[in-house]
mmCIF file of C-alpha atoms in Angstrom:
data_model
loop_
_atom_site.group_PDB
_atom_site.id
_atom_site.type_symbol
_atom_site.label_atom_id
_atom_site.label_comp_id
_atom_site.label_asym_id
_atom_site.label_seq_id
_atom_site.Cartn_x
_atom_site.Cartn_y
_atom_site.Cartn_z
ATOM 1 C CA UNK A 1 51.128 -81.921 -52.624
ATOM 2 C CA UNK A 2 54.569 -80.591 -51.760
ATOM 3 C CA UNK A 3 54.818 -78.253 -48.810
ATOM 4 C CA UNK A 4 57.592 -76.526 -46.938
ATOM 5 C CA UNK A 5 57.396 -75.795 -43.263
ATOM 6 C CA UNK A 6 58.176 -72.125 -42.772
ATOM 7 C CA UNK A 7 57.883 -71.896 -39.005
ATOM 8 C CA UNK A 8 56.195 -73.482 -36.052
ATOM 9 C CA UNK A 9 55.142 -72.681 -32.544
ATOM 10 C CA UNK A 10 55.674 -74.868 -29.551
ATOM 11 C CA UNK A 11 54.549 -75.126 -25.968
ATOM 12 C CA UNK A 12 56.652 -75.632 -22.871
ATOM 13 C CA UNK A 13 57.012 -79.346 -23.372
ATOM 14 C CA UNK A 14 58.200 -78.743 -26.952
ATOM 15 C CA UNK A 15 55.154 -80.248 -28.537
ATOM 16 C CA UNK A 16 54.369 -78.665 -31.865
ATOM 17 C CA UNK A 17 51.041 -76.826 -31.994
ATOM 18 C CA UNK A 18 50.973 -74.845 -35.219
ATOM 19 C CA UNK A 19 52.822 -75.246 -38.467
ATOM 20 C CA UNK A 20 53.003 -72.481 -41.065
ATOM 21 C CA UNK A 21 53.456 -74.188 -44.380
ATOM 22 C CA UNK A 22 54.320 -72.751 -47.788
ATOM 23 C CA UNK A 23 51.982 -74.517 -50.121
ATOM 24 C CA UNK A 24 53.018 -75.090 -53.729
ATOM 25 C CA UNK A 25 49.732 -76.350 -55.165
ATOM 26 C CA UNK A 26 46.471 -74.459 -55.177
ATOM 27 C CA UNK A 27 43.482 -75.601 -53.204
ATOM 28 C CA UNK A 28 39.809 -75.075 -53.986
ATOM 29 C CA UNK A 29 39.703 -72.199 -51.499
ATOM 30 C CA UNK A 30 42.497 -70.361 -53.304
ATOM 31 C CA UNK A 31 40.747 -70.864 -56.641
ATOM 32 C CA UNK A 32 37.574 -69.207 -55.376
ATOM 33 C CA UNK A 33 39.640 -66.297 -54.035
ATOM 34 C CA UNK A 34 41.210 -65.946 -57.466
ATOM 35 C CA UNK A 35 37.767 -65.740 -59.122
ATOM 36 C CA UNK A 36 36.601 -63.235 -56.564
ATOM 37 C CA UNK A 37 39.638 -61.077 -57.220
ATOM 38 C CA UNK A 38 39.054 -61.258 -60.962
ATOM 39 C CA UNK A 39 35.434 -60.205 -60.432
ATOM 40 C CA UNK A 40 36.548 -57.203 -58.375
ATOM 41 C CA UNK A 41 39.092 -56.242 -61.008
ATOM 42 C CA UNK A 42 36.559 -56.431 -63.843
ATOM 43 C CA UNK A 43 33.967 -54.543 -61.785
ATOM 44 C CA UNK A 44 36.448 -51.855 -60.804
ATOM 45 C CA UNK A 45 37.601 -51.531 -64.389
ATOM 46 C CA UNK A 46 34.044 -51.136 -65.666
ATOM 47 C CA UNK A 47 33.278 -48.563 -62.976
ATOM 48 C CA UNK A 48 36.378 -46.507 -63.788
ATOM 49 C CA UNK A 49 35.732 -46.662 -67.525
ATOM 50 C CA UNK A 50 32.130 -45.635 -66.928
ATOM 51 C CA UNK A 51 33.100 -42.674 -64.744
ATOM 52 C CA UNK A 52 35.746 -41.490 -67.215
ATOM 53 C CA UNK A 53 33.325 -41.977 -70.106
ATOM 54 C CA UNK A 54 30.669 -39.962 -68.321
ATOM 55 C CA UNK A 55 33.144 -37.179 -67.555
ATOM 56 C CA UNK A 56 34.258 -37.124 -71.180
ATOM 57 C CA UNK A 57 30.688 -37.097 -72.480
ATOM 58 C CA UNK A 58 29.877 -34.279 -70.070
ATOM 59 C CA UNK A 59 32.822 -32.261 -71.326
ATOM 60 C CA UNK A 60 31.546 -32.661 -74.892
ATOM 61 C CA UNK A 61 28.255 -30.932 -74.071
ATOM 62 C CA UNK A 62 27.043 -28.651 -76.861
ATOM 63 C CA UNK A 63 25.640 -25.969 -74.531
ATOM 64 C CA UNK A 64 22.941 -25.390 -77.117
ATOM 65 C CA UNK A 65 20.892 -23.311 -74.690
ATOM 66 C CA UNK A 66 23.768 -20.971 -73.781
ATOM 67 C CA UNK A 67 23.530 -17.269 -74.487
ATOM 68 C CA UNK A 68 26.990 -16.778 -75.917
ATOM 69 C CA UNK A 69 29.085 -18.001 -78.815
ATOM 70 C CA UNK A 70 31.357 -21.025 -78.383
ATOM 71 C CA UNK A 71 34.963 -20.182 -77.663
ATOM 72 C CA UNK A 72 37.682 -21.009 -80.141
ATOM 73 C CA UNK A 73 40.508 -22.880 -78.382
ATOM 74 C CA UNK A 74 43.908 -21.400 -79.136
ATOM 75 C CA UNK A 75 47.285 -23.150 -79.021
ATOM 76 C CA UNK A 76 48.660 -21.322 -75.974
ATOM 77 C CA UNK A 77 52.381 -21.541 -75.369
ATOM 78 C CA UNK A 78 51.751 -22.626 -71.766
ATOM 79 C CA UNK A 79 49.270 -25.383 -72.622
ATOM 80 C CA UNK A 80 51.334 -28.480 -71.813
ATOM 81 C CA UNK A 81 52.058 -29.760 -68.306
ATOM 82 C CA UNK A 82 55.700 -28.628 -68.483
ATOM 83 C CA UNK A 83 55.367 -25.568 -70.734
ATOM 84 C CA UNK A 84 56.247 -22.216 -69.225
ATOM 85 C CA UNK A 85 54.713 -18.875 -70.028
ATOM 86 C CA UNK A 86 56.247 -17.050 -72.982
ATOM 87 C CA UNK A 87 57.836 -14.202 -71.068
ATOM 88 C CA UNK A 88 58.365 -12.046 -74.146
ATOM 89 C CA UNK A 89 54.614 -12.232 -74.628
ATOM 90 C CA UNK A 90 53.953 -11.524 -70.953
ATOM 91 C CA UNK A 91 56.155 -8.435 -71.188
ATOM 92 C CA UNK A 92 54.346 -7.182 -74.282
ATOM 93 C CA UNK A 93 51.060 -7.963 -72.532
ATOM 94 C CA UNK A 94 52.095 -5.734 -69.667
ATOM 95 C CA UNK A 95 52.727 -2.939 -72.154
ATOM 96 C CA UNK A 96 49.244 -3.479 -73.583
ATOM 97 C CA UNK A 97 47.719 -3.437 -70.107
ATOM 98 C CA UNK A 98 49.607 -0.284 -69.150
ATOM 99 C CA UNK A 99 48.683 1.620 -72.289
ATOM 100 C CA UNK A 100 45.183 0.327 -72.985
ATOM 101 C CA UNK A 101 43.459 -1.595 -70.182
ATOM 102 C CA UNK A 102 44.815 0.430 -67.249
ATOM 103 C CA UNK A 103 42.622 3.381 -68.213
ATOM 104 C CA UNK A 104 39.618 1.574 -66.696
ATOM 105 C CA UNK A 105 40.703 -1.775 -65.213
ATOM 106 C CA UNK A 106 42.608 -2.095 -61.960
ATOM 107 C CA UNK A 107 45.239 -4.750 -61.236
ATOM 108 C CA UNK A 108 45.085 -4.600 -57.481
ATOM 109 C CA UNK A 109 46.992 -7.774 -56.630
ATOM 110 C CA UNK A 110 50.073 -7.118 -58.733
ATOM 111 C CA UNK A 111 52.969 -5.176 -57.227
ATOM 112 C CA UNK A 112 55.953 -3.756 -59.093
ATOM 113 C CA UNK A 113 58.199 -6.208 -57.280
ATOM 114 C CA UNK A 114 56.284 -9.095 -58.893
ATOM 115 C CA UNK A 115 57.421 -7.884 -62.307
ATOM 116 C CA UNK A 116 61.104 -8.283 -61.421
ATOM 117 C CA UNK A 117 62.575 -11.273 -63.212
ATOM 118 C CA UNK A 118 59.304 -11.965 -65.015
ATOM 119 C CA UNK A 119 58.721 -9.033 -67.360
ATOM 120 C CA UNK A 120 61.297 -6.479 -66.237
ATOM 121 C CA UNK A 121 64.717 -6.283 -64.675
ATOM 122 C CA UNK A 122 64.917 -4.776 -61.208
ATOM 123 C CA UNK A 123 66.150 -1.440 -62.570
ATOM 124 C CA UNK A 124 63.332 -1.277 -65.098
ATOM 125 C CA UNK A 125 60.733 -2.120 -62.477
ATOM 126 C CA UNK A 126 62.073 0.605 -60.162
ATOM 127 C CA UNK A 127 61.934 3.156 -62.989
ATOM 128 C CA UNK A 128 58.444 1.996 -63.842
ATOM 129 C CA UNK A 129 57.282 2.331 -60.233
ATOM 130 C CA UNK A 130 58.814 5.773 -59.838
ATOM 131 C CA UNK A 131 56.805 7.008 -62.825
ATOM 132 C CA UNK A 132 53.500 6.320 -61.052
ATOM 133 C CA UNK A 133 52.097 8.425 -58.248
ATOM 134 C CA UNK A 134 50.977 6.257 -55.335
ATOM 135 C CA UNK A 135 48.688 7.450 -52.581
ATOM 136 C CA UNK A 136 50.329 7.105 -49.173
ATOM 137 C CA UNK A 137 49.663 8.416 -45.715
ATOM 138 C CA UNK A 138 48.383 9.686 -43.453
ATOM 139 C CA UNK A 139 51.181 12.167 -42.821
ATOM 140 C CA UNK A 140 51.774 14.148 -39.575
ATOM 141 C CA UNK A 141 48.675 16.267 -40.170
ATOM 142 C CA UNK A 142 46.479 13.287 -41.022
ATOM 143 C CA UNK A 143 46.318 13.963 -44.753
ATOM 144 C CA UNK A 144 46.896 11.427 -47.501
ATOM 145 C CA UNK A 145 49.572 12.411 -49.983
ATOM 146 C CA UNK A 146 50.985 11.244 -53.300
ATOM 147 C CA UNK A 147 54.544 10.055 -53.781
ATOM 148 C CA UNK A 148 56.473 8.255 -56.521
ATOM 149 C CA UNK A 149 55.991 4.483 -56.413
ATOM 150 C CA UNK A 150 58.430 1.965 -54.977
ATOM 151 C CA UNK A 151 58.986 -1.687 -55.810
ATOM 152 C CA UNK A 152 56.800 -2.773 -52.890
ATOM 153 C CA UNK A 153 53.783 -0.747 -54.065
ATOM 154 C CA UNK A 154 50.860 -2.333 -55.820
ATOM 155 C CA UNK A 155 49.816 -1.025 -59.223
ATOM 156 C CA UNK A 156 47.568 2.027 -58.791
ATOM 157 C CA UNK A 157 43.894 1.618 -59.652
ATOM 158 C CA UNK A 158 42.317 3.983 -62.178
ATOM 159 C CA UNK A 159 39.383 4.707 -59.869
ATOM 160 C CA UNK A 160 39.404 5.239 -56.093
ATOM 161 C CA UNK A 161 36.472 2.836 -55.583
ATOM 162 C CA UNK A 162 33.802 0.803 -57.365
ATOM 163 C CA UNK A 163 31.197 3.557 -57.304
ATOM 164 C CA UNK A 164 33.570 5.979 -58.982
ATOM 165 C CA UNK A 165 34.379 3.281 -61.546
ATOM 166 C CA UNK A 166 30.692 2.722 -62.292
ATOM 167 C CA UNK A 167 30.064 6.437 -62.509
ATOM 168 C CA UNK A 168 32.862 6.816 -65.028
ATOM 169 C CA UNK A 169 31.618 3.971 -67.231
ATOM 170 C CA UNK A 170 27.872 4.566 -67.660
ATOM 171 C CA UNK A 171 26.961 2.339 -64.710
ATOM 172 C CA UNK A 172 29.107 -0.657 -65.700
ATOM 173 C CA UNK A 173 31.916 -1.781 -63.390
ATOM 174 C CA UNK A 174 35.170 -2.696 -65.136
ATOM 175 C CA UNK A 175 36.286 -5.817 -63.234
ATOM 176 C CA UNK A 176 39.692 -6.063 -61.601
ATOM 177 C CA UNK A 177 41.903 -8.055 -63.954
ATOM 178 C CA UNK A 178 44.276 -9.669 -61.449
ATOM 179 C CA UNK A 179 42.458 -13.002 -61.355
ATOM 180 C CA UNK A 180 40.259 -12.700 -64.413
ATOM 181 C CA UNK A 181 41.616 -15.724 -66.306
ATOM 182 C CA UNK A 182 40.690 -17.913 -63.343
ATOM 183 C CA UNK A 183 37.450 -16.070 -62.738
ATOM 184 C CA UNK A 184 35.918 -16.907 -66.121
ATOM 185 C CA UNK A 185 35.241 -20.331 -67.608
ATOM 186 C CA UNK A 186 38.081 -21.233 -69.972
ATOM 187 C CA UNK A 187 39.560 -17.844 -69.043
ATOM 188 C CA UNK A 188 42.359 -17.417 -71.572
ATOM 189 C CA UNK A 189 40.327 -18.455 -74.590
ATOM 190 C CA UNK A 190 37.430 -16.357 -73.295
ATOM 191 C CA UNK A 191 39.473 -13.177 -73.007
ATOM 192 C CA UNK A 192 41.086 -13.596 -76.414
ATOM 193 C CA UNK A 193 37.765 -14.338 -78.090
ATOM 194 C CA UNK A 194 36.069 -11.467 -76.288
ATOM 195 C CA UNK A 195 38.738 -8.916 -77.185
ATOM 196 C CA UNK A 196 38.777 -9.901 -80.848
ATOM 197 C CA UNK A 197 35.087 -10.781 -81.124
ATOM 198 C CA UNK A 198 33.478 -7.359 -81.578
ATOM 199 C CA UNK A 199 31.230 -7.231 -84.631
ATOM 200 C CA UNK A 200 28.020 -5.719 -85.975
ATOM 201 C CA UNK A 201 24.900 -7.222 -84.421
ATOM 202 C CA UNK A 202 23.021 -9.673 -86.666
ATOM 203 C CA UNK A 203 20.290 -8.223 -88.841
ATOM 204 C CA UNK A 204 17.116 -7.545 -86.899
ATOM 205 C CA UNK A 205 18.792 -7.360 -83.474
ATOM 206 C CA UNK A 206 18.112 -3.982 -81.953
ATOM 207 C CA UNK A 207 21.069 -2.090 -80.500
ATOM 208 C CA UNK A 208 21.221 -1.070 -76.868
ATOM 209 C CA UNK A 209 22.316 2.360 -75.669
ATOM 210 C CA UNK A 210 25.880 2.410 -74.323
ATOM 211 C CA UNK A 211 26.333 -1.280 -75.077
ATOM 212 C CA UNK A 212 28.361 -2.980 -77.790
ATOM 213 C CA UNK A 213 27.628 -6.227 -79.555
ATOM 214 C CA UNK A 214 29.982 -9.115 -78.805
ATOM 215 C CA UNK A 215 28.719 -12.678 -79.220
ATOM 216 C CA UNK A 216 31.315 -14.044 -76.778
ATOM 217 C CA UNK A 217 29.912 -12.010 -73.898
ATOM 218 C CA UNK A 218 27.029 -13.538 -71.976
ATOM 219 C CA UNK A 219 23.879 -12.073 -73.501
ATOM 220 C CA UNK A 220 25.734 -10.523 -76.415
ATOM 221 C CA UNK A 221 25.865 -6.914 -75.237
ATOM 222 C CA UNK A 222 28.888 -5.614 -73.374
ATOM 223 C CA UNK A 223 29.541 -2.164 -71.914
ATOM 224 C CA UNK A 224 33.224 -2.179 -72.894
ATOM 225 C CA UNK A 225 33.717 -0.906 -76.450
ATOM 226 C CA UNK A 226 36.211 -2.536 -78.781
ATOM 227 C CA UNK A 227 39.643 -1.658 -77.430
ATOM 228 C CA UNK A 228 42.302 -3.246 -79.584
ATOM 229 C CA UNK A 229 43.196 -2.110 -83.083
ATOM 230 C CA UNK A 230 46.105 -2.876 -85.397
ATOM 231 C CA UNK A 231 49.228 -0.845 -84.586
ATOM 232 C CA UNK A 232 47.524 0.752 -81.613
ATOM 233 C CA UNK A 233 50.676 0.762 -79.507
ATOM 234 C CA UNK A 234 54.349 0.290 -80.250
ATOM 235 C CA UNK A 235 55.955 -2.737 -78.644
ATOM 236 C CA UNK A 236 59.364 -2.165 -77.092
ATOM 237 C CA UNK A 237 60.805 -5.240 -78.810
ATOM 238 C CA UNK A 238 59.548 -4.174 -82.237
ATOM 239 C CA UNK A 239 56.927 -6.896 -82.660
ATOM 240 C CA UNK A 240 54.162 -5.837 -85.012
ATOM 241 C CA UNK A 241 51.177 -4.900 -82.875
ATOM 242 C CA UNK A 242 48.321 -6.475 -84.785
ATOM 243 C CA UNK A 243 44.959 -6.749 -83.086
ATOM 244 C CA UNK A 244 45.289 -10.477 -82.441
ATOM 245 C CA UNK A 245 48.890 -10.025 -81.249
ATOM 246 C CA UNK A 246 47.713 -7.423 -78.720
ATOM 247 C CA UNK A 247 44.907 -9.682 -77.527
ATOM 248 C CA UNK A 248 47.181 -12.729 -77.280
ATOM 249 C CA UNK A 249 49.866 -10.853 -75.363
ATOM 250 C CA UNK A 250 47.510 -9.251 -72.882
ATOM 251 C CA UNK A 251 45.822 -12.606 -72.292
ATOM 252 C CA UNK A 252 49.171 -14.233 -71.607
ATOM 253 C CA UNK A 253 49.980 -11.362 -69.211
ATOM 254 C CA UNK A 254 46.669 -11.830 -67.400
ATOM 255 C CA UNK A 255 47.350 -15.557 -67.178
ATOM 256 C CA UNK A 256 50.539 -14.631 -65.347
ATOM 257 C CA UNK A 257 48.830 -12.134 -63.006
ATOM 258 C CA UNK A 258 46.294 -14.790 -62.018
ATOM 259 C CA UNK A 259 48.883 -17.549 -61.615
ATOM 260 C CA UNK A 260 52.170 -15.961 -60.672
ATOM 261 C CA UNK A 261 53.336 -19.371 -59.482
ATOM 262 C CA UNK A 262 52.741 -20.844 -62.956
ATOM 263 C CA UNK A 263 56.353 -21.467 -64.007
ATOM 264 C CA UNK A 264 57.553 -22.512 -60.552
ATOM 265 C CA UNK A 265 54.667 -24.929 -60.319
ATOM 266 C CA UNK A 266 55.582 -26.660 -63.562
ATOM 267 C CA UNK A 267 59.266 -26.701 -62.685
ATOM 268 C CA UNK A 268 58.377 -28.299 -59.364
ATOM 269 C CA UNK A 269 56.215 -30.878 -61.144
ATOM 270 C CA UNK A 270 59.317 -32.222 -62.889
ATOM 271 C CA UNK A 271 61.148 -32.430 -59.563
ATOM 272 C CA UNK A 272 58.221 -34.164 -57.894
ATOM 273 C CA UNK A 273 58.059 -36.731 -60.681
ATOM 274 C CA UNK A 274 61.801 -37.354 -60.538
ATOM 275 C CA UNK A 275 61.624 -37.942 -56.795
ATOM 276 C CA UNK A 276 58.343 -39.803 -56.475
ATOM 277 C CA UNK A 277 58.738 -42.164 -59.454
ATOM 278 C CA UNK A 278 61.652 -44.119 -57.872
ATOM 279 C CA UNK A 279 59.889 -43.975 -54.501
ATOM 280 C CA UNK A 280 56.755 -45.495 -56.038
ATOM 281 C CA UNK A 281 58.781 -48.375 -57.503
ATOM 282 C CA UNK A 282 60.544 -48.914 -54.172
ATOM 283 C CA UNK A 283 57.338 -48.884 -52.144
ATOM 284 C CA UNK A 284 55.721 -51.380 -54.536
ATOM 285 C CA UNK A 285 58.706 -53.691 -54.205
ATOM 286 C CA UNK A 286 58.649 -53.308 -50.408
ATOM 287 C CA UNK A 287 54.960 -54.180 -50.335
ATOM 288 C CA UNK A 288 55.570 -57.305 -52.419
ATOM 289 C CA UNK A 289 58.418 -58.374 -50.141
ATOM 290 C CA UNK A 290 56.366 -57.919 -47.000
ATOM 291 C CA UNK A 291 53.329 -59.709 -48.373
ATOM 292 C CA UNK A 292 55.157 -62.604 -50.036
ATOM 293 C CA UNK A 293 55.107 -64.859 -46.965
ATOM 294 C CA UNK A 294 51.611 -63.776 -45.919
ATOM 295 C CA UNK A 295 50.119 -64.551 -49.314
ATOM 296 C CA UNK A 296 51.790 -67.922 -49.872
ATOM 297 C CA UNK A 297 51.460 -69.512 -46.440
ATOM 298 C CA UNK A 298 49.061 -72.047 -45.085
ATOM 299 C CA UNK A 299 48.312 -72.513 -41.419
ATOM 300 C CA UNK A 300 47.697 -76.039 -40.233
ATOM 301 C CA UNK A 301 46.539 -76.959 -36.745
ATOM 302 C CA UNK A 302 47.494 -80.229 -35.054
ATOM 303 C CA UNK A 303 45.989 -81.684 -31.939
ATOM 304 C CA UNK A 304 48.694 -81.898 -29.291
ATOM 305 C CA UNK A 305 49.607 -85.371 -28.198
ATOM 306 C CA UNK A 306 48.022 -86.483 -24.957
ATOM 307 C CA UNK A 307 50.376 -86.763 -22.015
ATOM 308 C CA UNK A 308 49.847 -90.437 -21.382
ATOM 309 C CA UNK A 309 50.586 -91.477 -24.968
ATOM 310 C CA UNK B 1 79.943 -58.876 -56.592
ATOM 311 C CA UNK B 2 79.752 -60.113 -53.065
ATOM 312 C CA UNK B 3 83.156 -58.614 -52.255
ATOM 313 C CA UNK B 4 81.911 -55.239 -53.507
ATOM 314 C CA UNK B 5 78.795 -55.572 -51.369
ATOM 315 C CA UNK B 6 80.930 -56.515 -48.436
ATOM 316 C CA UNK B 7 83.220 -53.544 -48.929
ATOM 317 C CA UNK B 8 80.227 -51.202 -49.172
ATOM 318 C CA UNK B 9 78.744 -52.762 -46.070
ATOM 319 C CA UNK B 10 81.966 -52.427 -44.123
ATOM 320 C CA UNK B 11 82.557 -48.890 -45.297
ATOM 321 C CA UNK B 12 79.111 -47.340 -44.906
ATOM 322 C CA UNK B 13 76.545 -49.578 -43.227
ATOM 323 C CA UNK B 14 78.436 -51.244 -40.447
ATOM 324 C CA UNK B 15 78.837 -48.384 -38.017
ATOM 325 C CA UNK B 16 76.064 -45.990 -37.022
ATOM 326 C CA UNK B 17 78.376 -43.016 -37.405
ATOM 327 C CA UNK B 18 79.252 -43.829 -41.013
ATOM 328 C CA UNK B 19 75.694 -44.660 -42.067
ATOM 329 C CA UNK B 20 74.401 -41.435 -40.506
ATOM 330 C CA UNK B 21 77.102 -39.442 -42.256
ATOM 331 C CA UNK B 22 76.481 -41.129 -45.597
ATOM 332 C CA UNK B 23 72.725 -40.457 -45.269
ATOM 333 C CA UNK B 24 73.383 -36.754 -44.658
ATOM 334 C CA UNK B 25 75.848 -36.480 -47.534
ATOM 335 C CA UNK B 26 73.685 -38.656 -49.784
ATOM 336 C CA UNK B 27 70.584 -36.557 -49.223
ATOM 337 C CA UNK B 28 72.492 -33.404 -50.095
ATOM 338 C CA UNK B 29 73.956 -34.938 -53.251
ATOM 339 C CA UNK B 30 70.600 -36.404 -54.317
ATOM 340 C CA UNK B 31 68.796 -33.105 -53.790
ATOM 341 C CA UNK B 32 71.386 -31.252 -55.884
ATOM 342 C CA UNK B 33 71.193 -33.888 -58.596
ATOM 343 C CA UNK B 34 67.383 -33.802 -58.834
ATOM 344 C CA UNK B 35 67.313 -30.015 -58.637
ATOM 345 C CA UNK B 36 69.863 -29.475 -61.387
ATOM 346 C CA UNK B 37 68.401 -32.172 -63.613
ATOM 347 C CA UNK B 38 64.868 -30.781 -63.310
ATOM 348 C CA UNK B 39 66.030 -27.215 -63.959
ATOM 349 C CA UNK B 40 67.975 -28.380 -66.988
ATOM 350 C CA UNK B 41 64.976 -30.278 -68.362
ATOM 351 C CA UNK B 42 62.611 -27.358 -67.758
ATOM 352 C CA UNK B 43 64.890 -24.821 -69.382
ATOM 353 C CA UNK B 44 65.659 -27.161 -72.258
ATOM 354 C CA UNK B 45 61.953 -27.599 -72.941
ATOM 355 C CA UNK B 46 61.174 -23.894 -72.599
ATOM 356 C CA UNK B 47 64.198 -22.614 -74.456
ATOM 357 C CA UNK B 48 63.627 -19.032 -75.601
ATOM 358 C CA UNK B 49 60.516 -18.471 -73.492
ATOM 359 C CA UNK B 50 61.885 -17.705 -70.041
ATOM 360 C CA UNK B 51 62.725 -14.169 -68.948
ATOM 361 C CA UNK B 52 66.470 -14.772 -68.881
ATOM 362 C CA UNK B 53 66.292 -15.867 -72.515
ATOM 363 C CA UNK B 54 64.215 -12.923 -73.750
ATOM 364 C CA UNK B 55 65.554 -10.218 -71.452
ATOM 365 C CA UNK B 56 68.080 -8.919 -73.980
ATOM 366 C CA UNK B 57 65.531 -8.161 -76.681
ATOM 367 C CA UNK B 58 63.726 -5.712 -74.374
ATOM 368 C CA UNK B 59 66.682 -4.205 -72.607
ATOM 369 C CA UNK B 60 67.470 -0.906 -74.274
ATOM 370 C CA UNK B 61 64.149 0.198 -75.811
ATOM 371 C CA UNK B 62 62.357 -0.118 -72.457
ATOM 372 C CA UNK B 63 63.720 2.927 -70.682
ATOM 373 C CA UNK B 64 63.175 5.200 -73.662
ATOM 374 C CA UNK B 65 59.749 3.732 -74.322
ATOM 375 C CA UNK B 66 58.512 4.020 -70.744
ATOM 376 C CA UNK B 67 59.863 7.534 -70.350
ATOM 377 C CA UNK B 68 58.381 8.757 -73.603
ATOM 378 C CA UNK B 69 54.975 7.312 -72.663
ATOM 379 C CA UNK B 70 54.851 9.316 -69.464
#
């Protein structure tokens, strides 16, 4: 057995008490530690595989007892971890919202200033805001008044409150769309499927008053009638406004309203990876350096020599 | 190699003033480098999808379109 003395401690009379020795050959104790470590690694591996397998199996559930049709997954332009929103689509989606959805649905958490640099230039957004009448006040006499919108205003809601909204829609409340893609399971696919999913009810299913059949809506009957039709609006960039194009664009716009940080977040992800990847390598190396002596040493104890010897 | 290391050591690491200065300058340079690289990669990947790429195709029709809709 070859060993190297790494360091030693001594008492006042310079007698050596403890040697720390780098040991080159393995002992039985080290072998058992090695087996133990292997057992932990195999166990941990099995546990991780099991957990991931369970999660995967759970995600593959058929939902056979659900009361709505399965969603079709669409190849969204923002699907990947570094893919931005398609801003041309977001802009067209805003036009769809403004001309179709805004008649009933509010967008309370979006202000005109948010549109700047995302769907409109600053000038366009100012023009857009000035075209809407925003309620402001109270004035000197305590009355609310209407004035043209400014960049800092939020988009006006079609109804003053929920009760008015229900009253105007046969008792059904059109939900606020600001966060709708996060508020529904698989939000983007759900909205696209819902908007394009209107159809005649299956034979034998009795119609409901004021409700419309849509298999993608929970229960199958939805208060909102079919809204999107081919060539319903005219896009400002000349794209043909087919029904599915309208639905896709408005979904992409609603994805943006729910996650206005979307593009910044993905841009920042690249920066975080660029910074943390070298740091991870460095910290691993540092750990190995610091542990090298600790892991390869052996401590031997010697009885000090008696004084009279 | 060792002479290069020695020169670097003498130039930057030896005195507290120089190492502090090189840390400050280095951090600034590194931040710029990472920032620019990441922006380049992001815009390269999303070519034609960001607002600055698509802005021109909406520019003129917008004003007319919005005004006529009111």
